[in-house]
PDB file of C-alpha atoms in Angstrom:
ATOM      1  CA  MET A  12       0.000   0.000   0.000  1.00 37.00           C
ATOM      2  CA  PHE A  13       2.836   2.348   0.854  1.00 39.00           C
ATOM      3  CA  VAL A  14       4.535   1.821  -2.519  1.00 40.00           C
ATOM      4  CA  ASP A  15       1.271   2.346  -4.413  1.00 43.00           C
ATOM      5  CA  ASN A  16       0.588   5.634  -2.664  1.00 44.00           C
ATOM      6  CA  GLN A  17       4.170   6.757  -3.175  1.00 43.00           C
ATOM      7  CA  MET A  18       3.805   5.994  -6.865  1.00 44.00           C
ATOM      8  CA  MET A  19       0.615   8.031  -7.051  1.00 42.00           C
ATOM      9  CA  ARG A  20       2.364  10.997  -5.440  1.00 43.00           C
ATOM     10  CA  LEU A  21       5.175  10.712  -7.980  1.00 43.00           C
ATOM     11  CA  LEU A  22       2.637  10.661 -10.788  1.00 42.00           C
ATOM     12  CA  PHE A  23       1.017  13.747  -9.318  1.00 38.00           C
ATOM     13  CA  PHE A  24       4.385  15.522  -9.453  1.00 40.00           C
ATOM     14  CA  LEU A  25       4.841  14.212 -12.999  1.00 42.00           C
ATOM     15  CA  ILE A  26       1.843  16.299 -14.013  1.00 38.00           C
ATOM     16  CA  LEU A  27       3.154  19.349 -12.142  1.00 38.00           C
ATOM     17  CA  PHE A  28       6.662  19.093 -13.616  1.00 39.00           C
ATOM     18  CA  ILE A  29       5.737  20.107 -17.147  1.00 35.00           C
ATOM     19  CA  SER A  30       7.652  23.316 -16.469  1.00 35.00           C
ATOM     20  CA  THR A  31      10.862  21.774 -15.196  1.00 34.00           C
ATOM     21  CA  PRO A  32      14.580  22.690 -15.394  1.00 35.00           C
ATOM     22  CA  SER A  33      16.868  23.092 -18.228  1.00 33.00           C
ATOM     23  CA  LEU A  34      20.623  23.079 -17.997  1.00 31.00           C
ATOM     24  CA  LYS A  35      23.708  24.157 -19.635  1.00 32.00           C
ATOM     25  CA  SER A  36      27.348  25.004 -19.528  1.00 30.00           C
ATOM     26  CA  GLN A  37      30.356  26.680 -21.136  1.00 30.00           C
ATOM     27  CA  ASP A  38      32.804  29.428 -20.498  1.00 36.00           C
ATOM     28  CA  VAL A  39      32.234  31.623 -17.486  1.00 39.00           C
ATOM     29  CA  LYS A  40      32.559  34.685 -19.691  1.00 48.00           C
ATOM     30  CA  ASP A  41      30.176  36.154 -22.258  1.00 50.00           C
ATOM     31  CA  GLY A  42      27.045  34.545 -20.822  1.00 70.00           C
ATOM     32  CA  LYS A  43      28.425  30.997 -21.074  1.00 83.00           C
ATOM     33  CA  MET A  44      28.578  28.424 -18.317  1.00 90.00           C
ATOM     34  CA  LYS A  45      31.028  25.978 -16.746  1.00 93.00           C
ATOM     35  CA  ILE A  46      29.950  22.876 -14.858  1.00 94.00           C
ATOM     36  CA  PHE A  47      32.189  21.450 -12.135  1.00 97.00           C
ATOM     37  CA  THR A  48      31.178  17.960 -11.016  1.00 97.00           C
ATOM     38  CA  TYR A  49      32.031  16.927  -7.458  1.00 99.00           C
ATOM     39  CA  ARG A  50      31.816  13.505  -5.842  1.00 98.00           C
ATOM     40  CA  LEU A  51      30.656  13.517  -2.243  1.00 98.00           C
ATOM     41  CA  VAL A  52      31.657  10.603  -0.010  1.00 98.00           C
ATOM     42  CA  TYR A  53      29.794  10.882   3.273  1.00 97.00           C
ATOM     43  CA  LEU A  54      28.704   9.162   6.476  1.00 95.00           C
ATOM     44  CA  PRO A  55      24.868   9.126   6.547  1.00 92.00           C
ATOM     45  CA  ASP A  56      24.540   7.344   9.905  1.00 87.00           C
ATOM     46  CA  SER A  57      26.799   8.574  12.699  1.00 86.00           C
ATOM     47  CA  ALA A  58      26.172   5.319  14.595  1.00 84.00           C
ATOM     48  CA  ASN A  59      27.540   3.217  11.722  1.00 86.00           C
ATOM     49  CA  THR A  60      31.003   4.515  10.870  1.00 87.00           C
ATOM     50  CA  GLU A  61      31.737   1.526   8.609  1.00 88.00           C
ATOM     51  CA  TYR A  62      29.163   2.510   5.998  1.00 90.00           C
ATOM     52  CA  ARG A  63      29.822   5.323   3.519  1.00 94.00           C
ATOM     53  CA  ASN A  64      27.671   6.523   0.682  1.00 95.00           C
ATOM     54  CA  GLU A  65      28.507   8.673  -2.322  1.00 96.00           C
ATOM     55  CA  GLU A  66      26.687  10.940  -4.724  1.00 97.00           C
ATOM     56  CA  ASP A  67      27.740  13.292  -7.518  1.00 97.00           C
ATOM     57  CA  PHE A  68      26.803  16.968  -7.733  1.00 98.00           C
ATOM     58  CA  ASP A  69      27.038  19.642 -10.409  1.00 97.00           C
ATOM     59  CA  LEU A  70      28.202  23.155  -9.620  1.00 97.00           C
ATOM     60  CA  GLN A  71      26.942  25.274 -12.511  1.00 96.00           C
ATOM     61  CA  ILE A  72      28.493  28.727 -12.815  1.00 95.00           C
ATOM     62  CA  LEU A  73      27.089  31.417 -15.066  1.00 92.00           C
ATOM     63  CA  ASP A  74      28.712  34.838 -14.775  1.00 87.00           C
ATOM     64  CA  HIS A  75      28.512  35.785 -11.065  1.00 89.00           C
ATOM     65  CA  LYS A  76      25.761  33.272 -10.170  1.00 94.00           C
ATOM     66  CA  SER A  77      25.914  29.558  -9.441  1.00 97.00           C
ATOM     67  CA  CYS A  78      23.702  26.557  -8.740  1.00 97.00           C
ATOM     68  CA  PHE A  79      24.722  23.421  -6.827  1.00 98.00           C
ATOM     69  CA  VAL A  80      22.519  20.359  -7.340  1.00 97.00           C
ATOM     70  CA  SER A  81      22.724  16.554  -7.193  1.00 96.00           C
ATOM     71  CA  THR A  82      23.183  15.053 -10.647  1.00 93.00           C
ATOM     72  CA  ASN A  83      20.630  12.332  -9.781  1.00 90.00           C
ATOM     73  CA  TYR A  84      18.124  14.944  -8.617  1.00 85.00           C
ATOM     74  CA  LYS A  85      18.670  16.976 -11.784  1.00 80.00           C
ATOM     75  CA  PHE A  86      18.449  13.913 -14.021  1.00 72.00           C
ATOM     76  CA  GLY A  87      15.207  12.828 -12.361  1.00 64.00           C
ATOM     77  CA  PHE A  88      13.639  16.244 -12.906  1.00 60.00           C
ATOM     78  CA  GLN A  89      14.641  16.265 -16.566  1.00 57.00           C
ATOM     79  CA  ASN A  90      13.218  12.803 -17.182  1.00 53.00           C
ATOM     80  CA  ILE A  91       9.940  13.578 -15.428  1.00 55.00           C
ATOM     81  CA  LYS A  92       9.588  16.627 -17.653  1.00 55.00           C
ATOM     82  CA  MET A  93      10.293  14.526 -20.726  1.00 55.00           C
ATOM     83  CA  MET A  94       7.614  11.991 -19.725  1.00 50.00           C
ATOM     84  CA  ALA A  95       5.074  14.777 -19.245  1.00 51.00           C
ATOM     85  CA  VAL A  96       5.928  16.542 -22.506  1.00 48.00           C
ATOM     86  CA  ASN A  97       5.776  13.261 -24.443  1.00 53.00           C
ATOM     87  CA  GLY A  98       2.358  12.443 -22.954  1.00 56.00           C
ATOM     88  CA  GLN A  99       3.503   9.087 -21.585  1.00 51.00           C
ATOM     89  CA  ASN A 100       0.559   7.021 -20.309  1.00 52.00           C
ATOM     90  CA  LEU A 101       0.222   6.809 -16.518  1.00 47.00           C
ATOM     91  CA  ALA A 102       0.944   3.077 -16.207  1.00 49.00           C
ATOM     92  CA  LEU A 103       4.211   3.333 -18.143  1.00 52.00           C
ATOM     93  CA  ALA A 104       5.095   6.603 -16.416  1.00 48.00           C
ATOM     94  CA  ALA A 105       4.605   4.935 -13.017  1.00 49.00           C
ATOM     95  CA  VAL A 106       7.109   2.212 -13.913  1.00 48.00           C
ATOM     96  CA  ASN A 107       9.624   4.684 -15.331  1.00 52.00           C
ATOM     97  CA  VAL A 108       9.350   7.078 -12.382  1.00 52.00           C
ATOM     98  CA  MET A 109      10.242   4.265  -9.991  1.00 58.00           C
ATOM     99  CA  LYS A 110      13.335   3.515 -12.116  1.00 59.00           C
ATOM    100  CA  LEU A 111      14.736   7.042 -11.851  1.00 64.00           C
ATOM    101  CA  PRO A 112      18.042   7.399  -9.986  1.00 72.00           C
ATOM    102  CA  LYS A 113      17.619   7.980  -6.262  1.00 81.00           C
ATOM    103  CA  THR A 114      19.056  10.921  -4.379  1.00 86.00           C
ATOM    104  CA  SER A 115      19.550  11.650  -0.693  1.00 87.00           C
ATOM    105  CA  PHE A 116      19.923  15.377  -1.432  1.00 94.00           C
ATOM    106  CA  ARG A 117      16.744  16.985  -2.732  1.00 93.00           C
ATOM    107  CA  TYR A 118      17.984  20.535  -2.677  1.00 96.00           C
ATOM    108  CA  SER A 119      19.219  23.191  -5.085  1.00 97.00           C
ATOM    109  CA  ILE A 120      21.580  25.872  -3.748  1.00 98.00           C
ATOM    110  CA  TYR A 121      21.883  29.209  -5.550  1.00 98.00           C
ATOM    111  CA  LYS A 122      24.753  31.567  -4.767  1.00 98.00           C
ATOM    112  CA  GLU A 123      25.345  35.155  -5.772  1.00 95.00           C
ATOM    113  CA  ASN A 124      28.188  36.864  -3.913  1.00 88.00           C
ATOM    114  CA  ASP A 125      27.546  36.192  -0.194  1.00 90.00           C
ATOM    115  CA  HIS A 126      23.807  35.642  -0.701  1.00 96.00           C
ATOM    116  CA  ILE A 127      22.601  32.039  -0.696  1.00 98.00           C
ATOM    117  CA  SER A 128      19.117  30.688  -1.483  1.00 98.00           C
ATOM    118  CA  VAL A 129      18.265  27.055  -0.725  1.00 98.00           C
ATOM    119  CA  TYR A 130      15.265  25.227  -2.209  1.00 98.00           C
ATOM    120  CA  GLU A 131      14.714  21.829  -0.628  1.00 97.00           C
ATOM    121  CA  LYS A 132      12.054  19.145  -0.824  1.00 93.00           C
ATOM    122  CA  VAL A 133      11.597  17.768   2.706  1.00 93.00           C
ATOM    123  CA  TYR A 134       9.480  14.656   2.246  1.00 87.00           C
ATOM    124  CA  SER A 135       6.492  16.109   0.348  1.00 85.00           C
ATOM    125  CA  TYR A 136       7.005  19.724   1.495  1.00 91.00           C
ATOM    126  CA  GLY A 137       8.790  22.328  -0.636  1.00 95.00           C
ATOM    127  CA  LEU A 138      10.729  24.791   1.543  1.00 97.00           C
ATOM    128  CA  LYS A 139      13.018  27.727   0.821  1.00 98.00           C
ATOM    129  CA  TYR A 140      15.331  29.840   2.969  1.00 98.00           C
ATOM    130  CA  ASN A 141      17.927  32.554   2.388  1.00 98.00           C
ATOM    131  CA  GLU A 142      21.137  33.297   4.244  1.00 97.00           C
ATOM    132  CA  THR A 143      24.184  35.511   3.964  1.00 96.00           C
ATOM    133  CA  VAL A 144      27.465  33.721   4.633  1.00 94.00           C
ATOM    134  CA  SER A 145      31.020  34.985   5.081  1.00 91.00           C
ATOM    135  CA  PHE A 146      33.262  31.997   5.717  1.00 95.00           C
ATOM    136  CA  ASN A 147      36.231  33.854   7.235  1.00 96.00           C
ATOM    137  CA  TRP A 148      38.742  31.482   5.676  1.00 98.00           C
ATOM    138  CA  LYS A 149      42.152  31.123   7.286  1.00 99.00           C
ATOM    139  CA  LEU A 150      44.879  30.527   4.683  1.00 99.00           C
ATOM    140  CA  THR A 151      47.415  28.101   6.181  1.00 98.00           C
ATOM    141  CA  GLY A 152      50.176  28.396   3.575  1.00 98.00           C
ATOM    142  CA  GLU A 153      50.229  24.605   3.049  1.00 98.00           C
ATOM    143  CA  LYS A 154      50.553  23.441  -0.559  1.00 98.00           C
ATOM    144  CA  LYS A 155      50.000  20.195  -2.441  1.00 98.00           C
ATOM    145  CA  LYS A 156      49.116  18.956  -5.904  1.00 98.00           C
ATOM    146  CA  ILE A 157      45.708  17.358  -6.496  1.00 98.00           C
ATOM    147  CA  ASP A 158      45.414  15.752  -9.916  1.00 95.00           C
ATOM    148  CA  VAL A 159      46.780  18.443 -12.272  1.00 96.00           C
ATOM    149  CA  TYR A 160      46.134  21.385  -9.946  1.00 97.00           C
ATOM    150  CA  ASN A 161      48.578  23.133  -7.626  1.00 98.00           C
ATOM    151  CA  CYS A 162      46.517  23.722  -4.506  1.00 99.00           C
ATOM    152  CA  SER A 163      46.672  25.726  -1.283  1.00 99.00           C
ATOM    153  CA  LYS A 164      44.930  24.939   1.997  1.00 99.00           C
ATOM    154  CA  ALA A 165      42.367  27.024   3.878  1.00 99.00           C
ATOM    155  CA  VAL A 166      40.314  26.338   7.015  1.00 99.00           C
ATOM    156  CA  ALA A 167      36.891  27.639   8.065  1.00 99.00           C
ATOM    157  CA  HIS A 168      34.176  26.848  10.608  1.00 98.00           C
ATOM    158  CA  TYR A 169      30.625  26.436   9.351  1.00 98.00           C
ATOM    159  CA  GLY A 170      27.491  24.561  10.387  1.00 97.00           C
ATOM    160  CA  GLY A 171      29.039  23.103  13.527  1.00 97.00           C
ATOM    161  CA  ARG A 172      31.995  21.570  11.666  1.00 98.00           C
ATOM    162  CA  THR A 173      35.573  22.591  10.883  1.00 99.00           C
ATOM    163  CA  TRP A 174      36.287  22.444   7.156  1.00 99.00           C
ATOM    164  CA  GLU A 175      39.624  22.057   5.373  1.00 99.00           C
ATOM    165  CA  ALA A 176      39.616  23.195   1.754  1.00 99.00           C
ATOM    166  CA  TRP A 177      42.182  22.795  -0.998  1.00 99.00           C
ATOM    167  CA  TYR A 178      41.767  25.420  -3.703  1.00 99.00           C
ATOM    168  CA  THR A 179      43.666  26.366  -6.842  1.00 98.00           C
ATOM    169  CA  GLU A 180      44.331  29.805  -8.260  1.00 98.00           C
ATOM    170  CA  GLU A 181      44.815  28.094 -11.629  1.00 97.00           C
ATOM    171  CA  ILE A 182      41.008  28.269 -11.894  1.00 96.00           C
ATOM    172  CA  PRO A 183      40.449  31.905 -10.860  1.00 95.00           C
ATOM    173  CA  ILE A 184      36.818  31.459  -9.796  1.00 95.00           C
ATOM    174  CA  SER A 185      35.899  32.028  -6.149  1.00 96.00           C
ATOM    175  CA  GLU A 186      33.534  29.055  -5.899  1.00 98.00           C
ATOM    176  CA  GLY A 187      33.177  25.533  -4.546  1.00 98.00           C
ATOM    177  CA  PRO A 188      30.723  22.756  -3.703  1.00 99.00           C
ATOM    178  CA  TYR A 189      27.686  23.100  -1.448  1.00 99.00           C
ATOM    179  CA  LYS A 190      27.600  26.662  -0.017  1.00 98.00           C
ATOM    180  CA  PHE A 191      31.383  27.062   0.065  1.00 98.00           C
ATOM    181  CA  ARG A 192      33.019  29.966  -1.758  1.00 97.00           C
ATOM    182  CA  GLY A 193      35.145  33.044  -1.068  1.00 96.00           C
ATOM    183  CA  LEU A 194      38.674  31.714  -1.661  1.00 98.00           C
ATOM    184  CA  PRO A 195      41.206  33.081  -4.214  1.00 97.00           C
ATOM    185  CA  GLY A 196      40.389  30.209  -6.580  1.00 98.00           C
ATOM    186  CA  MET A 197      38.207  27.164  -7.211  1.00 98.00           C
ATOM    187  CA  ILE A 198      37.871  24.600  -4.416  1.00 99.00           C
ATOM    188  CA  ILE A 199      39.198  21.247  -5.667  1.00 99.00           C
ATOM    189  CA  GLN A 200      38.575  19.309  -2.453  1.00 99.00           C
ATOM    190  CA  ILE A 201      36.923  20.113   0.871  1.00 99.00           C
ATOM    191  CA  TYR A 202      36.169  17.925   3.896  1.00 99.00           C
ATOM    192  CA  ASP A 203      35.318  18.317   7.542  1.00 98.00           C
ATOM    193  CA  THR A 204      38.003  17.374  10.061  1.00 98.00           C
ATOM    194  CA  LYS A 205      36.105  14.209  11.086  1.00 96.00           C
ATOM    195  CA  ASN A 206      35.822  13.264   7.404  1.00 96.00           C
ATOM    196  CA  ASN A 207      32.054  12.782   7.614  1.00 97.00           C
ATOM    197  CA  TYR A 208      31.684  14.771   4.380  1.00 98.00           C
ATOM    198  CA  ASN A 209      34.312  14.889   1.638  1.00 99.00           C
ATOM    199  CA  PHE A 210      33.770  16.670  -1.703  1.00 99.00           C
ATOM    200  CA  SER A 211      36.286  16.119  -4.535  1.00 99.00           C
ATOM    201  CA  LEU A 212      36.255  17.652  -8.007  1.00 98.00           C
ATOM    202  CA  ILE A 213      36.048  14.874 -10.606  1.00 98.00           C
ATOM    203  CA  GLU A 214      35.140  16.608 -13.871  1.00 96.00           C
ATOM    204  CA  VAL A 215      34.968  19.991 -15.590  1.00 94.00           C
ATOM    205  CA  GLN A 216      32.632  20.402 -18.556  1.00 89.00           C
ATOM    206  CA  THR A 217      32.379  23.198 -21.082  1.00 80.00           C
ATOM    207  CA  ASN A 218      29.072  23.525 -22.906  1.00 71.00           C
ATOM    208  CA  LYS A 219      27.014  26.486 -24.010  1.00 62.00           C
ATOM    209  CA  ASP A 220      23.724  28.318 -24.104  1.00 72.00           C
ATOM    210  CA  TYR A 221      21.848  26.778 -21.172  1.00 79.00           C
ATOM    211  CA  PRO A 222      20.508  28.703 -18.153  1.00 86.00           C
ATOM    212  CA  LEU A 223      21.113  27.633 -14.577  1.00 91.00           C
ATOM    213  CA  PHE A 224      19.110  24.620 -13.433  1.00 90.00           C
ATOM    214  CA  TYR A 225      15.731  25.787 -12.153  1.00 90.00           C
ATOM    215  CA  ASP A 226      12.265  24.316 -11.759  1.00 85.00           C
ATOM    216  CA  ASP A 227       9.212  26.558 -11.869  1.00 84.00           C
ATOM    217  CA  THR A 228       7.651  24.601  -8.996  1.00 88.00           C
ATOM    218  CA  PHE A 229      10.286  26.263  -6.782  1.00 93.00           C
ATOM    219  CA  ASN A 230       8.080  29.354  -7.038  1.00 94.00           C
ATOM    220  CA  ASN A 231       5.520  27.533  -4.885  1.00 95.00           C
ATOM    221  CA  TYR A 232       7.974  26.564  -2.128  1.00 97.00           C
ATOM    222  CA  LYS A 233       7.207  28.053   1.271  1.00 97.00           C
ATOM    223  CA  GLU A 234       9.799  30.643   2.317  1.00 98.00           C
ATOM    224  CA  ILE A 235      10.868  30.461   5.965  1.00 98.00           C
ATOM    225  CA  THR A 236      13.938  31.405   7.996  1.00 98.00           C
ATOM    226  CA  LYS A 237      16.889  29.043   8.208  1.00 98.00           C
ATOM    227  CA  LYS A 238      16.129  28.429  11.903  1.00 96.00           C
ATOM    228  CA  GLU A 239      12.529  27.560  11.028  1.00 98.00           C
ATOM    229  CA  PHE A 240      13.769  25.289   8.246  1.00 97.00           C
ATOM    230  CA  PHE A 241      15.879  23.214  10.636  1.00 95.00           C
ATOM    231  CA  SER A 242      13.078  22.880  13.193  1.00 95.00           C
ATOM    232  CA  THR A 243      10.492  22.063  10.495  1.00 95.00           C
ATOM    233  CA  ARG A 244      12.716  19.401   8.952  1.00 93.00           C
ATOM    234  CA  GLU A 245      13.286  17.760  12.338  1.00 90.00           C
ATOM    235  CA  ASN A 246       9.583  17.891  13.184  1.00 90.00           C
ATOM    236  CA  LEU A 247       8.641  16.304   9.864  1.00 88.00           C
ATOM    237  CA  LYS A 248      11.216  13.582  10.417  1.00 87.00           C
ATOM    238  CA  GLN A 249      10.113  12.788  13.982  1.00 86.00           C
ATOM    239  CA  ASN A 250       6.451  12.712  12.909  1.00 83.00           C
ATOM    240  CA  TYR A 251       6.900  11.101   9.517  1.00 82.00           C
ATOM    241  CA  VAL A 252       4.190   8.434   9.876  1.00 84.00           C
ATOM    242  CA  ASN A 253       1.532  10.836  11.150  1.00 81.00           C
ATOM    243  CA  ASN A 254       2.310  13.386   8.431  1.00 79.00           C
ATOM    244  CA  ALA A 255       2.278  10.730   5.704  1.00 81.00           C
ATOM    245  CA  GLU A 256      -1.081   9.413   6.910  1.00 78.00           C
ATOM    246  CA  SER A 257      -2.522  12.933   6.902  1.00 78.00           C
ATOM    247  CA  LYS A 258      -1.606  13.124   3.197  1.00 75.00           C
ATOM    248  CA  GLY A 259      -3.287   9.829   2.335  1.00 72.00           C
ATOM    249  CA  THR A 260      -0.573   7.185   2.793  1.00 82.00           C
ATOM    250  CA  SER A 261      -1.738   4.023   4.568  1.00 80.00           C
ATOM    251  CA  PHE A 262       0.423   1.848   6.834  1.00 85.00           C
ATOM    252  CA  LEU A 263      -0.310  -1.414   8.578  1.00 86.00           C
ATOM    253  CA  ALA A 264      -0.693  -0.752  12.301  1.00 82.00           C
ATOM    254  CA  LYS A 265       2.004  -3.309  13.132  1.00 86.00           C
ATOM    255  CA  ASP A 266       4.504  -1.555  10.830  1.00 82.00           C
ATOM    256  CA  LYS A 267       4.139   2.045  12.008  1.00 83.00           C
ATOM    257  CA  ALA A 268       6.646   1.946  14.870  1.00 86.00           C
ATOM    258  CA  ASP A 269       9.292   0.204  12.745  1.00 87.00           C
ATOM    259  CA  ILE A 270       8.831   2.671   9.881  1.00 85.00           C
ATOM    260  CA  GLN A 271       9.203   5.651  12.219  1.00 86.00           C
ATOM    261  CA  ARG A 272      12.318   4.122  13.816  1.00 83.00           C
ATOM    262  CA  HIS A 273      13.819   3.594  10.366  1.00 82.00           C
ATOM    263  CA  ILE A 274      13.126   7.220   9.390  1.00 82.00           C
ATOM    264  CA  ASN A 275      14.618   8.511  12.654  1.00 80.00           C
ATOM    265  CA  LYS A 276      17.793   6.505  12.080  1.00 76.00           C
ATOM    266  CA  ARG A 277      18.192   7.356   8.398  1.00 76.00           C
ATOM    267  CA  ASN A 278      20.379  10.334   7.502  1.00 74.00           C
ATOM    268  CA  ASN A 279      20.931  11.315  11.136  1.00 87.00           C
ATOM    269  CA  ASN A 280      24.249  12.999  10.306  1.00 93.00           C
ATOM    270  CA  PRO A 281      23.379  16.146   8.298  1.00 94.00           C
ATOM    271  CA  ILE A 282      26.130  18.236   6.755  1.00 97.00           C
ATOM    272  CA  GLU A 283      25.130  21.174   8.965  1.00 97.00           C
ATOM    273  CA  LEU A 284      24.844  20.312  12.655  1.00 94.00           C
ATOM    274  CA  LYS A 285      23.655  23.786  13.615  1.00 89.00           C
TER     275      LYS A 285
END
């Protein structure tokens, strides 16, 4: 019953996603875009230090703006749009939706100077918050080569973690994965000192004539403060079963406690602790 209802919700979003994202990439000058792909290796469950997961992300940079988004999340959006535009019948669409790549990161982060906007799907709720961040990087003077890049080290504190970044001035763009930016060059690798989250640059693409990834449904996301976002996300997690039932999902009575325990345990090690 749970899977059937989940499928129906996905089909509902299939109808809504007719106006979904489009992407692009090429040179950072003259209205063209570059895409930097990062691989994140992370610890989703702080109680299970033996298990690591990984996911790839695209950092799209167009002039002085950027978007950071999971490649799986982006790919799923594009395919849902294609199904809708092609008028795929609901039965076939249901099968294809369930085959789309899974993501643990249903957010898109937009940066312009120190201003950051985050759009995130928390379960079935679309939420948005803004923040202004100055990372106050400390340049250590340490040097090393990563792949073909001569890199320098910098350290900053953010989100309850201490981060060590390796950046290169050979790519003179003050950007990096997630919300990180503000160094004298592109961040090639960044990780927290406990190595719970580790981003590494794996590919640079040059394309042309696409705008930054964006979905028109973001316009309907509820805007709240960052503090409200964190409390809302935790509340939705702790009350997952009740919230799902209020939206029409049915669970067997004997399964409810186990489902809630599973949700509470899953992804209990967020990138930002505070």
